[in-house]
């Protein structure tokens, strides 16, 4: 797996996502200023988790992205302005509220999309969730 894929984490200490740094480029996010260091720049694949999805949405409104992977996304009103070819939503089976929001907002999309529900998973990228995320990224890289 190439480390060139950027992962935008949610609220919480960056150390919670350290185990993913061997697979992804994880920039530092200052949530008080809504800034990312270093800036994302041009990417083909962008991954967001929870509140990090909002920053991914903002980036994809201004920049073309081939594939956006949204893990347990924070609700958004609409995604119709995104410059994206495809969105893959990952959500834990225990996140019923999140799945409902994904189904609602997906109706606003103008690109291809799919939802993957991860069995026995909740709002943390561990266990089955982590495994499925890495599988999805590997599949994208190998196609």
Coordinates of C-alpha atoms in Angstrom, one line a residue:
X1 CA 0.0 0.0 0.0
X2 CA 1.3 3.4 -1.0
X3 CA 1.7 6.0 1.8
X4 CA 0.7 8.8 -0.5
X5 CA -3.0 8.5 0.4
X6 CA -4.0 11.2 2.9
X7 CA -6.1 10.4 6.0
X8 CA -7.9 13.2 7.8
X9 CA -8.8 12.1 11.3
X10 CA -11.6 13.2 13.6
X11 CA -11.5 14.9 16.9
X12 CA -9.3 13.3 19.4
X13 CA -5.6 13.0 20.0
X14 CA -3.5 12.3 16.9
X15 CA -1.9 9.5 18.8
X16 CA -5.1 7.5 18.4
X17 CA -4.4 7.3 14.7
X18 CA -0.6 6.6 14.9
X19 CA -1.1 2.9 13.9
X20 CA -2.5 4.1 10.6
X21 CA 0.5 6.2 9.8
X22 CA 2.3 3.2 8.2
X23 CA -0.4 3.1 5.6
X24 CA -1.4 6.7 5.1
X25 CA 0.0 10.2 5.1
X26 CA -1.6 11.8 8.2
X27 CA -1.2 15.6 8.3
X28 CA -1.6 17.5 11.6
X29 CA -5.0 19.1 12.0
X30 CA -5.5 22.2 14.2
X31 CA -9.2 21.9 15.0
X32 CA -9.3 25.4 16.6
X33 CA -8.2 27.0 13.4
X34 CA -9.5 24.3 10.9
X35 CA -6.1 24.1 9.3
X36 CA -4.1 21.2 8.0
X37 CA -0.3 21.0 8.0
X38 CA 1.1 20.4 5.5
X39 CA -1.6 21.3 3.1
X40 CA -3.2 18.4 1.2
X41 CA -2.6 19.5 -2.4
X42 CA -3.6 17.3 -5.3
X43 CA -4.6 13.8 -4.4
X44 CA -6.4 10.9 -6.2
X45 CA -7.7 9.3 -3.0
X46 CA -8.6 11.1 0.2
X47 CA -9.8 9.4 3.4
X48 CA -11.8 11.2 6.1
X49 CA -13.0 9.8 9.5
X50 CA -15.8 11.4 11.5
X51 CA -15.2 15.2 11.7
X52 CA -12.2 14.7 9.3
X53 CA -14.8 14.1 6.6
X54 CA -15.9 17.7 6.8
X55 CA -12.3 18.8 5.9
X56 CA -12.3 16.2 3.1
X57 CA -15.6 17.6 1.8
X58 CA -14.1 21.1 1.8
X59 CA -11.1 19.9 -0.1
X60 CA -13.2 18.0 -2.6
X61 CA -15.3 21.1 -3.3
X62 CA -12.2 23.0 -4.4
X63 CA -10.1 20.2 -5.9
X64 CA -10.8 17.2 -8.1
X65 CA -10.5 13.9 -6.2
X66 CA -10.9 10.5 -8.0
X67 CA -12.1 8.6 -4.9
X68 CA -13.2 9.9 -1.5
X69 CA -13.5 7.4 1.3
X70 CA -15.7 8.7 4.1
X71 CA -15.5 6.7 7.3
X72 CA -18.4 7.3 9.7
X73 CA -18.9 10.9 8.4
X74 CA -20.2 13.8 10.3
X75 CA -23.5 14.8 8.8
X76 CA -23.5 17.4 6.0
X77 CA -26.5 19.1 4.4
X78 CA -25.5 18.3 0.8
X79 CA -22.6 16.8 -1.2
X80 CA -23.7 18.0 -4.6
X81 CA -20.8 20.5 -5.0
X82 CA -18.1 17.9 -4.6
X83 CA -15.6 17.4 -7.5
X84 CA -15.4 13.7 -7.1
X85 CA -15.7 10.7 -9.4
X86 CA -16.6 8.2 -6.7
X87 CA -17.4 8.1 -2.9
X88 CA -17.1 5.1 -0.7
X89 CA -18.9 5.4 2.6
X90 CA -17.7 3.1 5.4
X91 CA -19.9 2.8 8.5
X92 CA -19.9 0.5 11.5
X93 CA -23.0 -1.7 12.0
X94 CA -23.6 -0.2 15.4
X95 CA -23.7 3.4 14.0
X96 CA -27.4 3.4 12.9
X97 CA -27.7 7.2 13.1
X98 CA -24.7 7.6 10.8
X99 CA -26.0 5.1 8.3
X100 CA -29.3 7.1 8.1
X101 CA -27.4 10.3 7.5
X102 CA -25.3 8.7 4.7
X103 CA -28.4 7.4 3.0
X104 CA -30.0 10.9 3.2
X105 CA -27.0 12.8 1.9
X106 CA -26.1 10.3 -0.8
X107 CA -29.3 11.4 -2.6
X108 CA -27.6 14.7 -3.3
X109 CA -24.5 13.2 -5.0
X110 CA -23.8 13.6 -8.7
X111 CA -21.1 10.9 -8.7
X112 CA -20.9 7.2 -8.2
X113 CA -21.1 6.0 -4.6
X114 CA -21.5 2.9 -2.4
X115 CA -22.0 2.2 1.3
X116 CA -20.1 -0.6 3.1
X117 CA -21.5 -1.5 6.5
X118 CA -18.9 -3.1 8.7
X119 CA -20.2 -6.0 10.9
X120 CA -19.8 -5.5 14.7
X121 CA -18.0 -2.2 14.2
X122 CA -18.7 1.1 16.0
X123 CA -17.2 4.6 15.7
X124 CA -13.6 3.6 16.0
X125 CA -11.1 2.5 13.4
X126 CA -10.0 -0.7 15.1
X127 CA -10.6 -4.4 14.4
X128 CA -13.0 -5.1 11.6
X129 CA -13.3 -1.4 10.7
X130 CA -9.5 -1.0 10.3
X131 CA -9.3 -4.2 8.3
X132 CA -12.1 -3.2 5.9
X133 CA -10.6 0.3 5.4
X134 CA -7.2 -1.2 4.4
X135 CA -9.0 -3.7 2.1
X136 CA -10.9 -0.9 0.3
X137 CA -7.7 1.2 -0.1
X138 CA -5.7 -1.8 -1.4
X139 CA -8.5 -2.6 -3.9
X140 CA -8.4 1.0 -5.2
X141 CA -4.7 1.0 -5.6
X142 CA -4.7 -2.3 -7.5
X143 CA -7.3 -1.2 -10.0

